[in-house]
Amino acid sequence: MSKTMTAKSNRMLGLTLTTALATLALTGCTTNVAPPAQVSAAKAQEALAKGRGDRAVTHAEAAVLATPRDPAARALLGIAYIEAGRFQSAATTMTEAVALGDSSSRTLTRLALAQIAAGQQAAALATLGRHKDALDPADYGLAIALAGRPQEAVHVLGNLLRSGTNTMKVRQNLAYSLALQGDWRNARIMAAEDVSADK
């Protein structure tokens, strides 16, 4: 074999090895881009517990990237967006979580509240109307009040109280709904059952 042929073979071998090593390095990078969904979700929940909304969003987005069809990951991202004050993004993400199969009362309530916070009252009322039977009645009452129907909320929560569901949550949601309705006297009376007068 001539020196020229040997030099060309060595160059080709070197180029092949370099390409192979680069490909292996890039493959290693791509597998590390998105950490496992469970790790990202755990970090997002930890950040939420510490009130760090932006950090929670980063980790929750990574969880969704790793498992794009997982409704729980979407719902977690929606919660992170709410914590970060990104209500439009939260409403969109919670809608996606519901479309992927999350029909829990908490997710549906958060969807309606995110829509309210994003200024989408009509969409929130539609969400509440469509899923009324699946929602916790106390949460439904508060959400409907925040969506602009405090009279309906007072009716729902009052009926709940009269039927024997006399919990602090129901009483406080009723007090808030009465206040939104402008009935400050009864709102104070209801709130006073759980909160001392000086507060």
Coordinates of C-alpha atoms in Angstrom, one line a residue:
M1 CA 0.0 0.0 0.0
S2 CA 1.4 3.4 -0.9
K3 CA 2.1 6.2 1.6
T4 CA -0.7 8.3 -0.1
M5 CA -3.3 5.5 0.3
T6 CA -2.2 4.9 3.9
A7 CA -2.5 8.6 4.8
K8 CA -6.0 8.7 3.2
S9 CA -7.1 5.6 5.1
N10 CA -5.8 7.1 8.4
R11 CA -7.6 10.3 7.7
M12 CA -10.9 8.5 6.9
L13 CA -10.5 6.3 10.0
G14 CA -9.8 9.5 12.1
L15 CA -12.9 11.2 10.6
T16 CA -15.1 8.1 11.2
L17 CA -13.9 7.9 14.8
T18 CA -14.5 11.6 15.4
T19 CA -18.0 11.4 13.9
A20 CA -18.8 8.4 16.0
L21 CA -17.6 10.0 19.2
A22 CA -19.5 13.2 18.4
T23 CA -22.6 11.2 17.8
L24 CA -22.2 9.3 21.1
A25 CA -21.7 12.6 22.9
L26 CA -24.8 14.2 21.3
T27 CA -26.9 11.1 22.1
G28 CA -25.8 11.4 25.7
C29 CA -26.8 15.0 25.8
T30 CA -30.3 14.4 24.3
T31 CA -31.1 11.7 26.8
N32 CA -30.2 14.2 29.6
V33 CA -32.3 17.1 28.2
A34 CA -35.5 16.1 30.0
P35 CA -35.1 14.5 33.4
P36 CA -37.6 11.8 34.3
A37 CA -41.0 13.1 34.8
Q38 CA -41.2 12.0 38.4
V39 CA -38.0 13.8 39.4
S40 CA -39.2 17.1 37.7
A41 CA -42.7 16.7 39.3
A42 CA -41.2 16.2 42.7
K43 CA -39.0 19.3 42.3
A44 CA -42.0 21.3 41.1
Q45 CA -44.0 20.3 44.2
E46 CA -41.1 21.2 46.4
A47 CA -40.9 24.6 44.8
L48 CA -44.6 25.1 45.2
A49 CA -44.4 24.2 48.9
K50 CA -41.8 27.0 49.2
G51 CA -43.9 29.5 47.3
R52 CA -41.4 29.6 44.4
G53 CA -43.8 29.8 41.5
D54 CA -41.3 30.5 38.7
R55 CA -39.0 27.6 39.8
A56 CA -42.1 25.4 40.0
V57 CA -43.0 26.3 36.5
T58 CA -39.6 25.4 35.2
H59 CA -39.7 21.9 36.8
A60 CA -43.4 21.3 35.9
E61 CA -42.7 22.2 32.3
A62 CA -39.9 19.7 32.2
A63 CA -42.3 17.0 33.6
V64 CA -44.8 17.8 30.8
L65 CA -42.0 17.7 28.2
A66 CA -41.1 14.2 29.5
T67 CA -44.7 13.0 29.6
P68 CA -46.8 15.1 27.3
R69 CA -49.9 12.9 27.6
D70 CA -50.0 12.8 31.4
P71 CA -52.9 14.8 32.8
A72 CA -51.4 14.9 36.3
A73 CA -48.3 16.6 34.9
R74 CA -50.5 19.1 33.1
A75 CA -52.5 19.8 36.2
L76 CA -49.3 20.3 38.2
L77 CA -48.1 22.8 35.5
G78 CA -51.4 24.6 35.8
I79 CA -51.0 24.9 39.6
A80 CA -47.4 26.2 39.1
Y81 CA -48.7 28.8 36.6
I82 CA -51.3 29.9 39.1
E83 CA -48.6 30.3 41.8
A84 CA -46.5 32.3 39.3
G85 CA -49.5 34.6 38.5
R86 CA -49.7 33.4 34.9
F87 CA -53.4 32.9 34.8
Q88 CA -54.0 32.7 31.1
S89 CA -51.3 30.0 30.8
A90 CA -52.9 28.2 33.8
A91 CA -56.4 28.3 32.2
T92 CA -55.0 26.8 29.0
T93 CA -53.0 24.1 30.8
M94 CA -55.8 23.1 33.1
T95 CA -58.1 22.9 30.0
E96 CA -55.5 20.5 28.5
A97 CA -55.4 18.4 31.7
V98 CA -59.2 18.0 31.6
A99 CA -59.0 17.1 27.9
L100 CA -56.4 14.4 28.7
G101 CA -58.8 12.9 31.3
D102 CA -58.3 14.7 34.6
S103 CA -61.9 15.2 35.9
S104 CA -61.1 15.7 39.6
S105 CA -63.0 18.4 41.5
R106 CA -59.8 20.2 42.4
T107 CA -58.6 20.4 38.8
L108 CA -62.0 21.6 37.5
T109 CA -62.2 24.2 40.3
R110 CA -58.7 25.4 39.6
L111 CA -59.6 25.7 35.9
A112 CA -62.6 27.9 36.6
L113 CA -60.6 30.0 39.1
A114 CA -57.8 30.5 36.5
Q115 CA -60.3 31.5 33.9
I116 CA -61.8 34.0 36.4
A117 CA -58.4 35.4 37.2
A118 CA -57.6 35.7 33.5
G119 CA -60.8 37.8 33.0
Q120 CA -62.7 35.0 31.2
Q121 CA -65.9 35.1 33.2
A122 CA -68.1 33.6 30.5
A123 CA -65.6 30.6 30.1
A124 CA -65.5 30.1 33.8
L125 CA -69.3 30.1 34.1
A126 CA -69.4 27.6 31.2
T127 CA -66.9 25.4 33.0
L128 CA -68.8 25.6 36.3
G129 CA -72.1 24.8 34.6
R130 CA -70.7 21.9 32.6
H131 CA -69.0 20.3 35.6
K132 CA -71.3 21.3 38.5
D133 CA -72.1 17.8 39.5
A134 CA -68.4 16.8 39.7
L135 CA -67.4 19.8 41.9
D136 CA -67.3 20.0 45.6
P137 CA -70.4 22.1 46.4
A138 CA -68.5 24.5 48.7
D139 CA -65.9 25.1 46.0
Y140 CA -68.6 25.5 43.4
G141 CA -70.4 28.1 45.6
L142 CA -67.2 30.2 46.0
A143 CA -66.2 29.9 42.3
I144 CA -69.7 31.0 41.1
A145 CA -69.6 34.0 43.4
L146 CA -66.1 35.0 42.1
A147 CA -67.4 34.5 38.5
G148 CA -70.0 37.3 39.2
R149 CA -73.0 35.4 40.5
P150 CA -72.9 35.9 44.3
Q151 CA -76.7 35.6 44.7
E152 CA -76.5 32.1 43.2
A153 CA -73.6 31.3 45.5
V154 CA -75.5 32.4 48.6
H155 CA -78.4 30.2 47.5
V156 CA -76.1 27.1 46.9
L157 CA -74.0 27.6 50.1
G158 CA -77.1 28.4 52.2
N159 CA -78.8 25.2 51.1
L160 CA -75.6 23.3 51.9
L161 CA -75.5 24.7 55.4
R162 CA -79.2 24.0 56.0
S163 CA -78.8 20.4 54.7
G164 CA -76.2 19.7 57.5
T165 CA -72.9 20.5 55.9
N166 CA -72.0 23.0 58.5
T167 CA -68.2 23.2 58.0
M168 CA -65.9 26.2 58.4
K169 CA -65.2 26.1 54.6
V170 CA -68.9 26.4 53.8
R171 CA -69.5 29.1 56.4
Q172 CA -66.5 31.2 55.2
N173 CA -67.4 30.8 51.5
L174 CA -70.9 31.9 52.4
A175 CA -69.6 34.9 54.3
Y176 CA -67.5 35.9 51.3
S177 CA -70.4 35.4 48.9
L178 CA -72.6 37.5 51.1
A179 CA -70.0 40.3 51.1
L180 CA -69.7 40.1 47.3
Q181 CA -73.5 40.5 47.2
G182 CA -73.2 43.6 49.4
D183 CA -74.8 42.0 52.4
W184 CA -72.1 43.1 54.9
R185 CA -74.2 42.6 58.0
N186 CA -74.9 38.9 57.4
A187 CA -71.4 38.4 56.0
R188 CA -70.0 39.7 59.3
I189 CA -72.3 37.5 61.3
M190 CA -71.3 34.4 59.3
A191 CA -67.6 35.2 59.5
A192 CA -67.8 35.8 63.2
E193 CA -68.6 32.1 63.7
D194 CA -65.0 31.3 62.8
V195 CA -63.1 34.5 63.2
S196 CA -63.0 36.7 66.3
A197 CA -64.4 40.2 66.1
D198 CA -61.0 41.9 66.4
K199 CA -59.9 40.1 63.2

